[in-house]
mmCIF file of C-alpha atoms in Angstrom:
data_model
loop_
_atom_site.group_PDB
_atom_site.id
_atom_site.type_symbol
_atom_site.label_atom_id
_atom_site.label_comp_id
_atom_site.label_asym_id
_atom_site.label_seq_id
_atom_site.Cartn_x
_atom_site.Cartn_y
_atom_site.Cartn_z
ATOM 1 C CA UNK A 1 6.611 -2.706 59.017
ATOM 2 C CA UNK A 2 5.504 -5.940 60.636
ATOM 3 C CA UNK A 3 5.962 -7.981 63.763
ATOM 4 C CA UNK A 4 8.607 -10.310 62.457
ATOM 5 C CA UNK A 5 8.102 -14.041 62.908
ATOM 6 C CA UNK A 6 5.130 -14.384 65.296
ATOM 7 C CA UNK A 7 5.899 -17.992 66.095
ATOM 8 C CA UNK A 8 9.205 -16.958 67.735
ATOM 9 C CA UNK A 9 9.571 -15.384 71.188
ATOM 10 C CA UNK A 10 11.125 -12.257 69.626
ATOM 11 C CA UNK A 11 8.129 -11.755 67.336
ATOM 12 C CA UNK A 12 5.710 -12.240 70.235
ATOM 13 C CA UNK A 13 7.700 -9.692 72.268
ATOM 14 C CA UNK A 14 7.325 -7.147 69.439
ATOM 15 C CA UNK A 15 3.575 -7.887 69.360
ATOM 16 C CA UNK A 16 3.371 -7.471 73.142
ATOM 17 C CA UNK A 17 5.173 -4.112 73.024
ATOM 18 C CA UNK A 18 2.946 -2.958 70.159
ATOM 19 C CA UNK A 19 -0.227 -3.859 72.087
ATOM 20 C CA UNK A 20 0.943 -2.172 75.314
ATOM 21 C CA UNK A 21 -1.143 0.930 74.533
ATOM 22 C CA UNK A 22 -3.584 -0.570 72.016
ATOM 23 C CA UNK A 23 -6.548 -2.881 72.321
ATOM 24 C CA UNK A 24 -6.477 -4.017 68.690
ATOM 25 C CA UNK A 25 -4.007 -4.135 65.792
ATOM 26 C CA UNK A 26 -5.839 -1.384 63.873
ATOM 27 C CA UNK A 27 -8.481 0.959 65.280
ATOM 28 C CA UNK A 28 -10.730 0.625 68.288
ATOM 29 C CA UNK A 29 -12.733 -2.456 67.313
ATOM 30 C CA UNK A 30 -11.682 -5.945 66.241
ATOM 31 C CA UNK A 31 -11.054 -6.129 62.494
ATOM 32 C CA UNK A 32 -9.618 -8.348 59.779
ATOM 33 C CA UNK A 33 -6.174 -7.043 60.782
ATOM 34 C CA UNK A 34 -6.602 -8.769 64.139
ATOM 35 C CA UNK A 35 -7.747 -11.963 62.403
ATOM 36 C CA UNK A 36 -4.667 -11.987 60.143
ATOM 37 C CA UNK A 37 -2.259 -11.560 63.053
ATOM 38 C CA UNK A 38 -4.246 -14.021 65.222
ATOM 39 C CA UNK A 39 -3.938 -16.692 62.525
ATOM 40 C CA UNK A 40 -0.167 -16.126 62.349
ATOM 41 C CA UNK A 41 0.278 -16.703 66.094
ATOM 42 C CA UNK A 42 0.691 -20.438 66.778
ATOM 43 C CA UNK A 43 -1.014 -20.450 70.173
ATOM 44 C CA UNK A 44 -1.601 -18.350 73.256
ATOM 45 C CA UNK A 45 1.427 -16.244 74.188
ATOM 46 C CA UNK A 46 3.175 -16.957 77.518
ATOM 47 C CA UNK A 47 1.765 -15.305 80.642
ATOM 48 C CA UNK A 48 4.712 -12.870 80.928
ATOM 49 C CA UNK A 49 3.550 -11.231 77.658
ATOM 50 C CA UNK A 50 0.380 -9.883 79.285
ATOM 51 C CA UNK A 51 -0.671 -7.456 76.513
ATOM 52 C CA UNK A 52 -0.335 -10.058 73.774
ATOM 53 C CA UNK A 53 -2.154 -12.643 75.918
ATOM 54 C CA UNK A 54 -4.992 -10.187 76.665
ATOM 55 C CA UNK A 55 -5.333 -9.427 72.950
ATOM 56 C CA UNK A 56 -5.154 -13.130 72.007
ATOM 57 C CA UNK A 57 -7.946 -14.068 74.429
ATOM 58 C CA UNK A 58 -10.124 -11.188 73.246
ATOM 59 C CA UNK A 59 -9.747 -12.107 69.555
ATOM 60 C CA UNK A 60 -10.259 -15.796 70.364
ATOM 61 C CA UNK A 61 -13.654 -14.866 71.835
ATOM 62 C CA UNK A 62 -14.683 -13.638 68.351
ATOM 63 C CA UNK A 63 -14.152 -17.117 66.854
ATOM 64 C CA UNK A 64 -17.618 -17.313 65.264
ATOM 65 C CA UNK A 65 -17.683 -13.678 64.044
ATOM 66 C CA UNK A 66 -14.212 -13.606 62.437
ATOM 67 C CA UNK A 67 -15.551 -13.569 58.880
ATOM 68 C CA UNK A 68 -17.954 -10.709 59.608
ATOM 69 C CA UNK A 69 -15.422 -8.391 61.246
ATOM 70 C CA UNK A 70 -14.893 -5.102 59.367
ATOM 71 C CA UNK A 71 -11.890 -4.334 57.174
ATOM 72 C CA UNK A 72 -9.963 -6.117 54.463
ATOM 73 C CA UNK A 73 -7.397 -8.734 55.347
ATOM 74 C CA UNK A 74 -3.957 -7.698 54.071
ATOM 75 C CA UNK A 75 -0.609 -9.431 54.117
ATOM 76 C CA UNK A 76 0.786 -9.968 57.600
ATOM 77 C CA UNK A 77 3.736 -7.662 56.919
ATOM 78 C CA UNK A 78 1.398 -4.676 56.469
ATOM 79 C CA UNK A 79 0.501 -4.648 60.179
ATOM 80 C CA UNK A 80 2.564 -3.674 63.172
ATOM 81 C CA UNK A 81 5.176 -1.109 64.143
ATOM 82 C CA UNK A 82 6.971 0.727 61.346
ATOM 83 C CA UNK A 83 10.438 0.398 62.866
ATOM 84 C CA UNK A 84 10.480 -3.423 62.702
ATOM 85 C CA UNK A 85 11.659 -5.111 59.496
ATOM 86 C CA UNK A 86 9.137 -7.437 57.862
ATOM 87 C CA UNK A 87 10.593 -10.944 57.753
ATOM 88 C CA UNK A 88 7.457 -12.697 56.559
ATOM 89 C CA UNK A 89 8.413 -12.165 52.896
ATOM 90 C CA UNK A 90 5.099 -10.566 51.960
ATOM 91 C CA UNK A 91 6.342 -6.976 51.814
ATOM 92 C CA UNK A 92 9.603 -7.611 49.954
ATOM 93 C CA UNK A 93 8.060 -7.502 46.488
ATOM 94 C CA UNK A 94 6.225 -4.223 47.173
ATOM 95 C CA UNK A 95 9.410 -2.151 47.447
ATOM 96 C CA UNK A 96 10.526 -3.191 43.949
ATOM 97 C CA UNK A 97 7.200 -2.182 42.396
ATOM 98 C CA UNK A 98 7.084 1.240 44.102
ATOM 99 C CA UNK A 99 9.806 2.602 41.800
ATOM 100 C CA UNK A 100 7.718 1.897 38.697
ATOM 101 C CA UNK A 101 4.779 4.058 39.775
ATOM 102 C CA UNK A 102 4.945 7.673 38.617
ATOM 103 C CA UNK A 103 2.176 9.434 40.531
ATOM 104 C CA UNK A 104 2.690 12.952 39.227
ATOM 105 C CA UNK A 105 3.834 12.248 35.682
ATOM 106 C CA UNK A 106 7.313 13.129 34.576
ATOM 107 C CA UNK A 107 8.522 15.916 32.342
ATOM 108 C CA UNK A 108 10.863 13.563 30.507
ATOM 109 C CA UNK A 109 8.125 11.903 28.456
ATOM 110 C CA UNK A 110 7.466 13.601 25.124
ATOM 111 C CA UNK A 111 3.964 14.537 24.081
ATOM 112 C CA UNK A 112 2.805 12.505 21.095
ATOM 113 C CA UNK A 113 2.132 14.179 17.749
ATOM 114 C CA UNK A 114 -1.557 13.291 17.953
ATOM 115 C CA UNK A 115 -1.870 14.849 21.397
ATOM 116 C CA UNK A 116 -0.064 18.011 20.252
ATOM 117 C CA UNK A 117 -2.320 18.348 17.220
ATOM 118 C CA UNK A 118 -5.453 17.794 19.325
ATOM 119 C CA UNK A 119 -4.353 20.357 21.910
ATOM 120 C CA UNK A 120 -3.576 22.954 19.234
ATOM 121 C CA UNK A 121 -6.940 22.312 17.570
ATOM 122 C CA UNK A 122 -8.836 22.805 20.817
ATOM 123 C CA UNK A 123 -6.921 25.990 21.591
ATOM 124 C CA UNK A 124 -7.794 27.355 18.139
ATOM 125 C CA UNK A 125 -11.485 26.523 18.664
ATOM 126 C CA UNK A 126 -11.440 28.238 22.046
ATOM 127 C CA UNK A 127 -9.802 31.360 20.628
ATOM 128 C CA UNK A 128 -12.333 31.565 17.772
ATOM 129 C CA UNK A 129 -15.267 31.245 20.211
ATOM 130 C CA UNK A 130 -13.742 33.893 22.423
ATOM 131 C CA UNK A 131 -13.252 36.285 19.453
ATOM 132 C CA UNK A 132 -16.906 35.936 18.364
ATOM 133 C CA UNK A 133 -18.285 37.102 21.717
ATOM 134 C CA UNK A 134 -19.010 40.834 21.887
ATOM 135 C CA UNK A 135 -17.113 42.857 24.430
ATOM 136 C CA UNK A 136 -19.072 43.238 27.610
ATOM 137 C CA UNK A 137 -20.060 46.814 28.431
ATOM 138 C CA UNK A 138 -19.797 47.514 32.131
ATOM 139 C CA UNK A 139 -22.895 49.208 33.502
ATOM 140 C CA UNK A 140 -23.708 50.486 36.916
ATOM 141 C CA UNK A 141 -27.070 51.363 38.315
ATOM 142 C CA UNK A 142 -27.351 54.486 40.466
ATOM 143 C CA UNK A 143 -30.360 54.890 42.699
ATOM 144 C CA UNK A 144 -31.007 58.336 44.137
ATOM 145 C CA UNK A 145 -33.346 58.364 47.079
ATOM 146 C CA UNK A 146 -34.771 61.897 47.188
ATOM 147 C CA UNK A 147 -37.103 62.909 49.990
ATOM 148 C CA UNK A 148 -38.935 66.209 50.375
ATOM 149 C CA UNK A 149 -38.354 68.429 53.393
ATOM 150 C CA UNK A 150 -41.978 68.599 54.264
ATOM 151 C CA UNK A 151 -45.428 68.076 52.809
ATOM 152 C CA UNK A 152 -45.465 71.501 51.119
ATOM 153 C CA UNK A 153 -42.452 70.796 48.837
ATOM 154 C CA UNK A 154 -43.218 71.079 45.125
ATOM 155 C CA UNK A 155 -42.617 67.529 43.793
ATOM 156 C CA UNK A 156 -42.623 68.581 40.091
ATOM 157 C CA UNK A 157 -39.863 71.140 40.749
ATOM 158 C CA UNK A 158 -37.920 68.515 42.770
ATOM 159 C CA UNK A 159 -38.121 66.028 39.870
ATOM 160 C CA UNK A 160 -36.936 68.706 37.439
ATOM 161 C CA UNK A 161 -33.915 69.444 39.631
ATOM 162 C CA UNK A 162 -32.979 65.757 39.941
ATOM 163 C CA UNK A 163 -33.257 65.141 36.172
ATOM 164 C CA UNK A 164 -31.082 68.193 35.480
ATOM 165 C CA UNK A 165 -28.018 66.450 36.946
ATOM 166 C CA UNK A 166 -25.463 65.918 34.147
ATOM 167 C CA UNK A 167 -22.420 63.556 34.177
ATOM 168 C CA UNK A 168 -20.456 61.519 31.617
ATOM 169 C CA UNK A 169 -22.213 58.267 30.627
ATOM 170 C CA UNK A 170 -25.176 59.054 32.850
ATOM 171 C CA UNK A 171 -28.461 58.281 31.153
#
């Protein structure tokens, strides 16, 4: 990633091609990325590199606000098209350090004795807590909505009929 050497015509051509469909280096507003690239360019690009010249003039107009632009200024090699090799020297050390980072942890490393003992102890505590809890009895609530046929229905007889219903585990 990068633009190459921005003081050379080849680097400016890469910048021009990159800015052909973009207004700024990153995003839709001027940022610290634009300031970093602007500072690497020695002067205004030639007129035949119209996109780079347009961008240069726009960023130059933010001369007083450069420090207040959003974003964090990174190394120059972090900006630009991905298919161009960074020749600024800033990104060369990053590739060596990437191999040392193990994001997901590896299975090769052995668990320490202290960690094993602690894990076993916590599992035993969990099992003892779980054993002390009484088994949960599943209960269901049944609601019977009984309505009389008319106003002359004997409600006492109706209640007696409903309460006479028998089933397993029905209280």
